[in-house]
PDB file of C-alpha atoms in Angstrom:
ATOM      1  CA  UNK A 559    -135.505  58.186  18.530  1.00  0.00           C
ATOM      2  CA  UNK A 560    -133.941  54.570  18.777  1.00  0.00           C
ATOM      3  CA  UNK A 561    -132.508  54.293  15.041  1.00  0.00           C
ATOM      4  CA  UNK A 562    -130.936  58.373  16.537  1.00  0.00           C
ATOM      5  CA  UNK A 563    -129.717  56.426  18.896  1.00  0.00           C
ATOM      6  CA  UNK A 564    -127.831  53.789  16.433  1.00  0.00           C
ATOM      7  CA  UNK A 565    -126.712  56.162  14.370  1.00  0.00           C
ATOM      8  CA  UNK A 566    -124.954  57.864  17.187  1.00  0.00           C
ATOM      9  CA  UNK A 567    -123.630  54.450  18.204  1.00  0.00           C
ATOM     10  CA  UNK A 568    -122.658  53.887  15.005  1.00  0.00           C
ATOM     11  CA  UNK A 569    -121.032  57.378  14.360  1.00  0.00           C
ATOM     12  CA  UNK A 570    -119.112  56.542  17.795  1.00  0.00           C
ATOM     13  CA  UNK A 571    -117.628  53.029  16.774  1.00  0.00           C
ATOM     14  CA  UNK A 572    -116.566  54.543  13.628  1.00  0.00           C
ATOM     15  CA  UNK A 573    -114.822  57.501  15.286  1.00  0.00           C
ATOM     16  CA  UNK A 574    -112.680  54.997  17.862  1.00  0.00           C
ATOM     17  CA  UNK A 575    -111.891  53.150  14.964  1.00  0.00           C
ATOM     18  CA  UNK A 576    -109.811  56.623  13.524  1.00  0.00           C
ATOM     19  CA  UNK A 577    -106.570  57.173  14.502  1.00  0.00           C
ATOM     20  CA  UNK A 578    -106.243  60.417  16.600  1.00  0.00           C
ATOM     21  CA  UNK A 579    -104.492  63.277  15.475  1.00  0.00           C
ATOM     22  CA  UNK A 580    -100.719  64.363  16.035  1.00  0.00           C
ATOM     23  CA  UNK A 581     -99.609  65.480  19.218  1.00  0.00           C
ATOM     24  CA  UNK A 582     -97.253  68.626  18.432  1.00  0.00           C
ATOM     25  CA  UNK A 583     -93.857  67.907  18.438  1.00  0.00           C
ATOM     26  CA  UNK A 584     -94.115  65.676  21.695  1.00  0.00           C
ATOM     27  CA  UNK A 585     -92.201  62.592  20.306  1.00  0.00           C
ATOM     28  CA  UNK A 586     -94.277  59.668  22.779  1.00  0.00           C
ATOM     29  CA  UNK A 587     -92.004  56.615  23.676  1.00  0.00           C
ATOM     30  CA  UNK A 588     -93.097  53.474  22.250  1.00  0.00           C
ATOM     31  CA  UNK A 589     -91.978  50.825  20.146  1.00  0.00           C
ATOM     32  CA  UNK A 590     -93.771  50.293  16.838  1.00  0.00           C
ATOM     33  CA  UNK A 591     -93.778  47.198  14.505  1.00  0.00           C
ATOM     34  CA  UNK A 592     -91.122  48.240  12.160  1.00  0.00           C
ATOM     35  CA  UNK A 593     -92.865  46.447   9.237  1.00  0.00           C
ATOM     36  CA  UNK A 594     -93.797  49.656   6.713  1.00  0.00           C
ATOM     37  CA  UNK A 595     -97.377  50.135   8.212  1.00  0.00           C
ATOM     38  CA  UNK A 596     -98.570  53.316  10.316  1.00  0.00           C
ATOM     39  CA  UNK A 597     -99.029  51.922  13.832  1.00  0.00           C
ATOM     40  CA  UNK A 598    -101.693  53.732  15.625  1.00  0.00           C
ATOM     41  CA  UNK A 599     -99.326  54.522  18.317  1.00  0.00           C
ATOM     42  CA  UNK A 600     -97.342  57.123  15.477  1.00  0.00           C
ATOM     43  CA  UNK A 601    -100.434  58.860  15.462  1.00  0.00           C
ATOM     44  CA  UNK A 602    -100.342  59.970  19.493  1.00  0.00           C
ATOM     45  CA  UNK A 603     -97.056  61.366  18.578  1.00  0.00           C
ATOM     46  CA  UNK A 604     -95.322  64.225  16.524  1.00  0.00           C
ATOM     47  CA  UNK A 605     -95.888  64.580  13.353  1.00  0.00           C
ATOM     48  CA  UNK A 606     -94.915  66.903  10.410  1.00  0.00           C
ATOM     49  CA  UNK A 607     -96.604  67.643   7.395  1.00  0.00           C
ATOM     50  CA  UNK A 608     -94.315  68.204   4.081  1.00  0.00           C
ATOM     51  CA  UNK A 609     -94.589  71.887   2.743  1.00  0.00           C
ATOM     52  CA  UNK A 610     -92.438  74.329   0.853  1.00  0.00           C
ATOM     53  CA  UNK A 611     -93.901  72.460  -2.704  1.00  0.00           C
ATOM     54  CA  UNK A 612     -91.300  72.364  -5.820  1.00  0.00           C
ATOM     55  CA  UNK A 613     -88.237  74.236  -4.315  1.00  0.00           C
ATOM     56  CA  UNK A 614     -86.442  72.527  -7.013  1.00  0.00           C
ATOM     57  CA  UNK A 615     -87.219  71.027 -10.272  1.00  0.00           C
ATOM     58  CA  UNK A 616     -84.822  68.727 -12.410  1.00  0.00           C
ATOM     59  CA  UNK A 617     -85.642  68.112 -15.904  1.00  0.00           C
ATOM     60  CA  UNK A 618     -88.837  69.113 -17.549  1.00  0.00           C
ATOM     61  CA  UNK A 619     -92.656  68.456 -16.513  1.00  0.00           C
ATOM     62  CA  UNK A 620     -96.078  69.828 -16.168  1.00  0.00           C
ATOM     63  CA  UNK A 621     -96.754  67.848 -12.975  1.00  0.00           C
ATOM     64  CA  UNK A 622     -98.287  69.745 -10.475  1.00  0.00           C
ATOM     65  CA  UNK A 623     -95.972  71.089  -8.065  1.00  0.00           C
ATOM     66  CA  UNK A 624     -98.127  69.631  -5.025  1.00  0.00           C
ATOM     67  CA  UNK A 625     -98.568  66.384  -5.712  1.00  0.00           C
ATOM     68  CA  UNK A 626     -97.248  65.095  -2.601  1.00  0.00           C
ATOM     69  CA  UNK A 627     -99.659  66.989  -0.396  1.00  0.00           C
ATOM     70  CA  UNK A 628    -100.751  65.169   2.623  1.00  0.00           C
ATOM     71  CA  UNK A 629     -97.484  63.559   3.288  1.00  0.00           C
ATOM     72  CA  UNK A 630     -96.632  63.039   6.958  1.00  0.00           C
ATOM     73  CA  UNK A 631     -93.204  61.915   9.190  1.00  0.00           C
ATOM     74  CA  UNK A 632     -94.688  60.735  12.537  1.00  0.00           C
ATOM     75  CA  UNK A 633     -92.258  59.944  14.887  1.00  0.00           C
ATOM     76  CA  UNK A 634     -91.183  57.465  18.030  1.00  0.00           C
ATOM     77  CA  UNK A 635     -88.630  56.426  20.530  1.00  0.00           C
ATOM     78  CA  UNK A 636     -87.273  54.275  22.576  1.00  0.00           C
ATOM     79  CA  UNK A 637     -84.003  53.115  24.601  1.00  0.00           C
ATOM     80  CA  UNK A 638     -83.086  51.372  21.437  1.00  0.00           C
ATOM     81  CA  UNK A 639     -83.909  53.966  18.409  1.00  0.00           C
ATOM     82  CA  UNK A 640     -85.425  57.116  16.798  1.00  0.00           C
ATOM     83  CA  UNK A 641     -88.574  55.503  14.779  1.00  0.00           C
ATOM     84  CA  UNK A 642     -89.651  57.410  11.653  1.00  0.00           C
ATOM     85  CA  UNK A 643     -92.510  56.154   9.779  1.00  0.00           C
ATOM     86  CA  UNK A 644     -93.195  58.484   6.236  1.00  0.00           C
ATOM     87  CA  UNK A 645     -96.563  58.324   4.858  1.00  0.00           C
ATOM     88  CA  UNK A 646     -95.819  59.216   1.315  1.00  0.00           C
ATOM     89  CA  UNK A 647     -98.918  60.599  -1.130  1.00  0.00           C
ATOM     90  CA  UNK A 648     -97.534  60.274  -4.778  1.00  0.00           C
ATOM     91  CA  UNK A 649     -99.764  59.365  -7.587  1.00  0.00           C
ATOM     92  CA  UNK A 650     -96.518  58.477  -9.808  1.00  0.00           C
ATOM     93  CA  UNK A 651     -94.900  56.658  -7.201  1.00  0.00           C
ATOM     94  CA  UNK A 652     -92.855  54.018  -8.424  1.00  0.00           C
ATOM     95  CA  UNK A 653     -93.372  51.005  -6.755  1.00  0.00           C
ATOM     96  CA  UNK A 654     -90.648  48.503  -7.697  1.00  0.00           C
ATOM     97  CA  UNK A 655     -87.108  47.895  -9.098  1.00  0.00           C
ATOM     98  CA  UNK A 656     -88.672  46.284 -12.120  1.00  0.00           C
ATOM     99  CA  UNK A 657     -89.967  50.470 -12.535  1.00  0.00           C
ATOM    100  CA  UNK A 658     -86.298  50.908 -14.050  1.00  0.00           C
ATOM    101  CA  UNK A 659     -85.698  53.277 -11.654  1.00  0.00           C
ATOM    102  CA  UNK A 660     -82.334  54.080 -10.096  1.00  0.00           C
ATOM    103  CA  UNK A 661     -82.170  53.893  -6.533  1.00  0.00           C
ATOM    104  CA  UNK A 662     -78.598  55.215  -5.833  1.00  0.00           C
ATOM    105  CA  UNK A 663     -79.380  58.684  -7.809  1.00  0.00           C
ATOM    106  CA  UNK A 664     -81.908  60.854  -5.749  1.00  0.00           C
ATOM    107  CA  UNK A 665     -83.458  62.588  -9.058  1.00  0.00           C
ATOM    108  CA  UNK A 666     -83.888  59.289 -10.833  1.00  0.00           C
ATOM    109  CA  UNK A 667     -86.753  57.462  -8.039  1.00  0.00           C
ATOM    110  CA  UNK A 668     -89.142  58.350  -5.694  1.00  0.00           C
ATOM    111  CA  UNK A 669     -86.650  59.361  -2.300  1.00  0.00           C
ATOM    112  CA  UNK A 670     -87.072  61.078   1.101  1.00  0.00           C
ATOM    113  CA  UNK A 671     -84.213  63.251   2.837  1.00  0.00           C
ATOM    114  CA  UNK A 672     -84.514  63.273   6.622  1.00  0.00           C
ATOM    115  CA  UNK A 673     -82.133  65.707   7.895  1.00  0.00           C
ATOM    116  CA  UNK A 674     -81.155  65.313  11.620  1.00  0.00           C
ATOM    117  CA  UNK A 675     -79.384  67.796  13.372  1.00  0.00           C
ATOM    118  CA  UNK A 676     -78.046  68.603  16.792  1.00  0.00           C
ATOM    119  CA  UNK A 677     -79.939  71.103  19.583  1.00  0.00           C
ATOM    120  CA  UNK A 678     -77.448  73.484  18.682  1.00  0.00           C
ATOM    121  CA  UNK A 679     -78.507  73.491  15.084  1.00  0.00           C
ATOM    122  CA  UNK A 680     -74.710  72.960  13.630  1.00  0.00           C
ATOM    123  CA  UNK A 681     -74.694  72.092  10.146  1.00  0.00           C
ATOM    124  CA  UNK A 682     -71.130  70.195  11.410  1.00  0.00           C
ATOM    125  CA  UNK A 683     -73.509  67.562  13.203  1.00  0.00           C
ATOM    126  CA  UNK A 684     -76.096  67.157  10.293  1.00  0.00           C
ATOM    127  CA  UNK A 685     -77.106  63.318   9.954  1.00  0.00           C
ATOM    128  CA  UNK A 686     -79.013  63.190   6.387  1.00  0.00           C
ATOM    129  CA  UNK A 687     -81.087  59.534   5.797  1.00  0.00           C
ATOM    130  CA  UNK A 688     -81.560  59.408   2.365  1.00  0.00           C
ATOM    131  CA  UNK A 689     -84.374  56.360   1.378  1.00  0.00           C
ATOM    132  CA  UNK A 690     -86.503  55.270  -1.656  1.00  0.00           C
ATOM    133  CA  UNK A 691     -89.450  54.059  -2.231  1.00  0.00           C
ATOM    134  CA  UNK A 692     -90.315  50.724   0.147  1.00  0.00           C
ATOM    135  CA  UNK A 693     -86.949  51.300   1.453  1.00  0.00           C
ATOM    136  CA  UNK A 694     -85.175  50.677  -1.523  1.00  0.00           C
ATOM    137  CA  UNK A 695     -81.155  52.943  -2.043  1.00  0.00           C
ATOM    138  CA  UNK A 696     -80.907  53.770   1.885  1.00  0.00           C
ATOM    139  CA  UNK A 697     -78.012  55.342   2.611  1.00  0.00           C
ATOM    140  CA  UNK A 698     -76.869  57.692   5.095  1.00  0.00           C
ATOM    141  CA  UNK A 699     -73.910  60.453   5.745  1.00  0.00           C
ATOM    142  CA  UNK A 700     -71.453  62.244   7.824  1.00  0.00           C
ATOM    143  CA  UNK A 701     -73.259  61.680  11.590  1.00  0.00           C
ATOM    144  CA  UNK A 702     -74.556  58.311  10.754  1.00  0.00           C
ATOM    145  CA  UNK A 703     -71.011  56.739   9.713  1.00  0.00           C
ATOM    146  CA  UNK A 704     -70.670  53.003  10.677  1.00  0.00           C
ATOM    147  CA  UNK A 705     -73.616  52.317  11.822  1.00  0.00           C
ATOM    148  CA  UNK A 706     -76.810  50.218  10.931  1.00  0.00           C
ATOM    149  CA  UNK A 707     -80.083  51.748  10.282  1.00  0.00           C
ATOM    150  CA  UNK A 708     -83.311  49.682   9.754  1.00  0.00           C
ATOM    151  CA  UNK A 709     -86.131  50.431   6.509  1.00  0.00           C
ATOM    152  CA  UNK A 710     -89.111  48.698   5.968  1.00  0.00           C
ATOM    153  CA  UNK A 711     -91.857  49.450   3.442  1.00  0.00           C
ATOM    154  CA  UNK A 712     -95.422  49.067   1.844  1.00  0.00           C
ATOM    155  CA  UNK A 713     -97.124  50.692  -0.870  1.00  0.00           C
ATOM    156  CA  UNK A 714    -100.620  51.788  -0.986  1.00  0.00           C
ATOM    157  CA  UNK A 715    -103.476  52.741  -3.183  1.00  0.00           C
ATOM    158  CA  UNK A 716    -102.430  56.705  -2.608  1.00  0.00           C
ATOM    159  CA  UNK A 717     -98.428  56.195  -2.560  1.00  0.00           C
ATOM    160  CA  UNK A 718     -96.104  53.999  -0.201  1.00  0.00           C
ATOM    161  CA  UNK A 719     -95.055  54.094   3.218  1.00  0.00           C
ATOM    162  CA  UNK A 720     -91.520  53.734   4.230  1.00  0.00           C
ATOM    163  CA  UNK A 721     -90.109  53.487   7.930  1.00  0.00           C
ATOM    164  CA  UNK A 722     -86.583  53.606   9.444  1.00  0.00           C
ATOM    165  CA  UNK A 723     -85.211  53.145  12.877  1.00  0.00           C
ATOM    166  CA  UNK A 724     -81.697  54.842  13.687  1.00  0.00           C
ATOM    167  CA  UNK A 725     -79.900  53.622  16.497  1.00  0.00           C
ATOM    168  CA  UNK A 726     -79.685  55.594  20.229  1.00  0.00           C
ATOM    169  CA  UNK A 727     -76.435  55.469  19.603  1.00  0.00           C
ATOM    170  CA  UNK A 728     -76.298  58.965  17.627  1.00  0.00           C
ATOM    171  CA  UNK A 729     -78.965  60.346  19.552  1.00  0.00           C
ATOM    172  CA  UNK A 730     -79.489  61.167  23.398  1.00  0.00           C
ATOM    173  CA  UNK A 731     -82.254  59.000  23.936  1.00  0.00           C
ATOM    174  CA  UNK A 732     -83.320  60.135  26.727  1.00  0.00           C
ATOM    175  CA  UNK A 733     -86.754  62.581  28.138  1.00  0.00           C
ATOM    176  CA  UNK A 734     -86.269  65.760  27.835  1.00  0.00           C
ATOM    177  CA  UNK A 735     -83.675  65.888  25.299  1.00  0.00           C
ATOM    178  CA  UNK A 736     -84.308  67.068  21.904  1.00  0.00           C
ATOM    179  CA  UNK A 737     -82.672  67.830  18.022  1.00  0.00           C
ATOM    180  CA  UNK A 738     -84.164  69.396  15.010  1.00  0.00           C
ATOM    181  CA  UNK A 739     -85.229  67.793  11.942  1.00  0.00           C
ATOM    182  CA  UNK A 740     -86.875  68.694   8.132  1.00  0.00           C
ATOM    183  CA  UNK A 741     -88.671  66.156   5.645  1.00  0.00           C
ATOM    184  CA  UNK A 742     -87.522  66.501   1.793  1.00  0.00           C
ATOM    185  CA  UNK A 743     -89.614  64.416  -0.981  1.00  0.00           C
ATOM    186  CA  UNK A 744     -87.957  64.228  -3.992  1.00  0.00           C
ATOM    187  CA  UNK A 745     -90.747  62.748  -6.618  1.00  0.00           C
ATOM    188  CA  UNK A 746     -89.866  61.181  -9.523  1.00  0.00           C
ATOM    189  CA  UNK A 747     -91.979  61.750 -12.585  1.00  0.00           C
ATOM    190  CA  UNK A 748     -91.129  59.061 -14.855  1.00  0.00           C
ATOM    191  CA  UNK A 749     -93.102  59.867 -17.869  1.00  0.00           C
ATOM    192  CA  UNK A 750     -90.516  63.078 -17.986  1.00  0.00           C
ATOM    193  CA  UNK A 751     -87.928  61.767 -16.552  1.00  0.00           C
ATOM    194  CA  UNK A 752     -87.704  64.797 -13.925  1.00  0.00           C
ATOM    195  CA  UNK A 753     -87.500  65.047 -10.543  1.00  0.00           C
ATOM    196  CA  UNK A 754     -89.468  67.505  -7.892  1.00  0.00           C
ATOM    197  CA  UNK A 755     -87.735  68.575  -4.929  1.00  0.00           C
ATOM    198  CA  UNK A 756     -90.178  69.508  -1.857  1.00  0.00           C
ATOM    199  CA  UNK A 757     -89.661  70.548   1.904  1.00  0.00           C
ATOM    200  CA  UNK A 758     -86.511  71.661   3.378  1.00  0.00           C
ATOM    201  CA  UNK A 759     -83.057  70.495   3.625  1.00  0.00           C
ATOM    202  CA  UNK A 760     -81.303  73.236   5.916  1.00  0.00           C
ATOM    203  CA  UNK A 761     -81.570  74.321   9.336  1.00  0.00           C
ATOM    204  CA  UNK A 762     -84.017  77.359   8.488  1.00  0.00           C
ATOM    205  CA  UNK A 763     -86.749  75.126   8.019  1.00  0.00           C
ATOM    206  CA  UNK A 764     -85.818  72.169  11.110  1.00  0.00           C
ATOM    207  CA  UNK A 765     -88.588  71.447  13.005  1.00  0.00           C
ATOM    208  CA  UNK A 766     -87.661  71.231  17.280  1.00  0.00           C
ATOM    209  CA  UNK A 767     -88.764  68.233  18.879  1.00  0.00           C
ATOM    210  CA  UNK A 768     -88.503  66.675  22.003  1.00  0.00           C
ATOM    211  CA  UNK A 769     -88.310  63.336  23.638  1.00  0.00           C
ATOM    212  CA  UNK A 770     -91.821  62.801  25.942  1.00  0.00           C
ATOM    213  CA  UNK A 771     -92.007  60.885  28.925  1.00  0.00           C
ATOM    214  CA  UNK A 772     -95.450  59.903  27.701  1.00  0.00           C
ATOM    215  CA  UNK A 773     -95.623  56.009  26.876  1.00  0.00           C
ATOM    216  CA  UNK A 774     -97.620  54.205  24.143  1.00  0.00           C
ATOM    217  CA  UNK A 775     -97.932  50.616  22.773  1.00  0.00           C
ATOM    218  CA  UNK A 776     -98.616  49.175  19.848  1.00  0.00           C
ATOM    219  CA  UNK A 777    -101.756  47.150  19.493  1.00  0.00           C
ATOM    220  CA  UNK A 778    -101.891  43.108  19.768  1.00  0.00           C
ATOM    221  CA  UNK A 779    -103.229  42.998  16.353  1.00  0.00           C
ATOM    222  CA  UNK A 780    -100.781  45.404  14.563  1.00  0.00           C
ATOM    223  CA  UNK A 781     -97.993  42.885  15.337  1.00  0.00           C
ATOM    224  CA  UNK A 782    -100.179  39.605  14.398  1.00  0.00           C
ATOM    225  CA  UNK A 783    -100.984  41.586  11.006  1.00  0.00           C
ATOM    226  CA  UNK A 784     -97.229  41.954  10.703  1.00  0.00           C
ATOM    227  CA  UNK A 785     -96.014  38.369  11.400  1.00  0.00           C
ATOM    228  CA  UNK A 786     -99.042  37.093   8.871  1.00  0.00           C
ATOM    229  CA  UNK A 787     -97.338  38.964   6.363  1.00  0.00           C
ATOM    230  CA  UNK A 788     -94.218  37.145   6.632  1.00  0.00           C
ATOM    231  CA  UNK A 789     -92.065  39.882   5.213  1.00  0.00           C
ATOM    232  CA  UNK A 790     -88.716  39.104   3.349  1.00  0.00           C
ATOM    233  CA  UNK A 791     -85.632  40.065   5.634  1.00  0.00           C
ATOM    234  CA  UNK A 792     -81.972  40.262   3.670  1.00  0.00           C
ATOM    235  CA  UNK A 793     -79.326  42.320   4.474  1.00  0.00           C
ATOM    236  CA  UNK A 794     -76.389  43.598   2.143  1.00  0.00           C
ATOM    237  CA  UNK A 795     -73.488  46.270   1.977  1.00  0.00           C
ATOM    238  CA  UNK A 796     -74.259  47.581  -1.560  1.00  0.00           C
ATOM    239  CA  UNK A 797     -77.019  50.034   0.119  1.00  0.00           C
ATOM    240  CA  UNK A 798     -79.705  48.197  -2.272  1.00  0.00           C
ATOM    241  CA  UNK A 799     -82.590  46.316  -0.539  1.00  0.00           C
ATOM    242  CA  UNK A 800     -83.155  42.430  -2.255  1.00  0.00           C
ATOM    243  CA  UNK A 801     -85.979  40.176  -1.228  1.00  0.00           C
ATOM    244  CA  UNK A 802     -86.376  36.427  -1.955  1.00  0.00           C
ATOM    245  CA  UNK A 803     -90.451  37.215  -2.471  1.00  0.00           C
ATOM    246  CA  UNK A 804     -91.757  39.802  -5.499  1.00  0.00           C
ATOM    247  CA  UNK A 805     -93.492  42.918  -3.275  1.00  0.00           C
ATOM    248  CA  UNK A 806     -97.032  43.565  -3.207  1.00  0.00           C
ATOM    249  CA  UNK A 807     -99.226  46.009  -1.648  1.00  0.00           C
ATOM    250  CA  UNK A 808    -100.222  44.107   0.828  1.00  0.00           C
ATOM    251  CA  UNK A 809     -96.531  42.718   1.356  1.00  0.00           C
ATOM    252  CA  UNK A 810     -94.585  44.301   3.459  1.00  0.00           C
ATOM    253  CA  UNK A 811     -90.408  44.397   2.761  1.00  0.00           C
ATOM    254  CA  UNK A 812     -87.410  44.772   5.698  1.00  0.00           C
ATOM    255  CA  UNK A 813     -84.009  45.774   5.639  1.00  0.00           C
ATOM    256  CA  UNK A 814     -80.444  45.869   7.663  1.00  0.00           C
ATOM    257  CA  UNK A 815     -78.099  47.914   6.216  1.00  0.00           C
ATOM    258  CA  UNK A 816     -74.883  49.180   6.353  1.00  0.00           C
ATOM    259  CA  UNK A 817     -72.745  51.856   5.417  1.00  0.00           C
ATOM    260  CA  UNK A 818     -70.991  51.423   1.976  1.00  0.00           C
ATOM    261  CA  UNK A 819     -67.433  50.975   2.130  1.00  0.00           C
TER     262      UNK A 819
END
């Protein structure tokens, strides 16, 4: 009966130790670490899951179609920005510039879209995000003009994870107001060269979401993790993300930019 007992105990550690699932499309306020990690607080908020697998293909390959399975946007706010944090599953991802990849072409590296738009659903007020791998080639159109938006990234033994924070500034930031939003993953396969389009990029497949009153924080220990990494900060107008340290897995890297001129 006792070791019952410890296994229950020990089945019951384990399961606190879990992140909890996704809350609808609730989007909690709360401030994450922007440092290319999942928080635990992303996971007691909205979430979407990436779907509508090889919409469009560039080039030539055999790769399976739904690869990228499993990946996930989670999503925060707070008075200051619109957190998204991209949990990317890509067994091709690649992982660096030394890859030979080319960052400023979306069918030549491993990219997400994130396609904002308006309650009213207006393609006029569409706000695409457009980010590679570890936040490498972000760059942004038409509702995000002339402003800054914040990447950070990390790869992982599955894929990466990449995570941006756009400013209140186009958004009302406030409870109770909401917008609609798809995920695109556009995964490069570089031993065809071609590129796999998957998710949506137009209204018809937006997810609604709203802002929640509901509050979370971020754990003492997420931010020590994140100021022992001691990530590499630069910031730059060309749209391309440099680093004074070579990235790791465990390394996490941090950007500021703006838009291109």
């Amino acid at each position: 009966m006792k070791k019952v007992i410890a296994g229950i105990a020990a089945l019951l550690i384990v399961a606190a130790a879990l992140p909890v699932s996704a809350k609808g499309t609730d989007i909690r306020n709360g401030t994450p670490v922007l440092d290319g990690r999942l928080d635990d607080i992303y996971t007691e908020s909205a979430s979407i899951e990436l779907e509508n697998f090889g919409f469009y293909v560039e080039g030539t390959t055999d790769s399976d179609y739904e690869a990228a399975k499993g990946t996930t946007a989670y999503f925060l706010w707070d008075e200051d920005y619109l957190y998204v944090c991209c949990v990317v599953v890509d067994d091709t991802a690649t992982k660096s510039k030394e890859d030979g990849v080319d960052y400023e072409k979306w069918s030549a590296c491993d990219n997400l879209e994130i396609c904002f738009w308006g309650a009213d659903g207006n393609e006029d007020s569409r706000g695409n995000v457009h980010v590679g791998c570890l936040g490498y080639g972000l760059r942004w159109e038409k509702a995000f003009e002339g402003i800054t938006i914040k990447a950070a990234g990390t790869a992982t033994d599955t894929g990466y994870i990449t995570e941006i924070a756009v400013p209140a500034s186009n958004f009302s930031l406030k409870v109770g107001s909401g917008f609609k939003l798809t995920l695109q993953y556009n995964n490069y396969v570089p031993a065809d060269g071609a590129a796999i389009a998957s998710g949506y990029q137009n209204v018809d497949g937006a997810t609604d979401f709203v802002l929640s009153a509901d509050k979370v924080t971020v754990r003492e220990d997420e931010k020590s993790d994140a100021m022992d990494d001691g990530a590499s900060a630069s910031t730059t107008d060309a749209g391309i993300l440099t680093t004074a340290a070579a990235l790791t897995a465990s390394a996490a890297a941090f950007v500021s930019l703006r838009k291109r001129k």
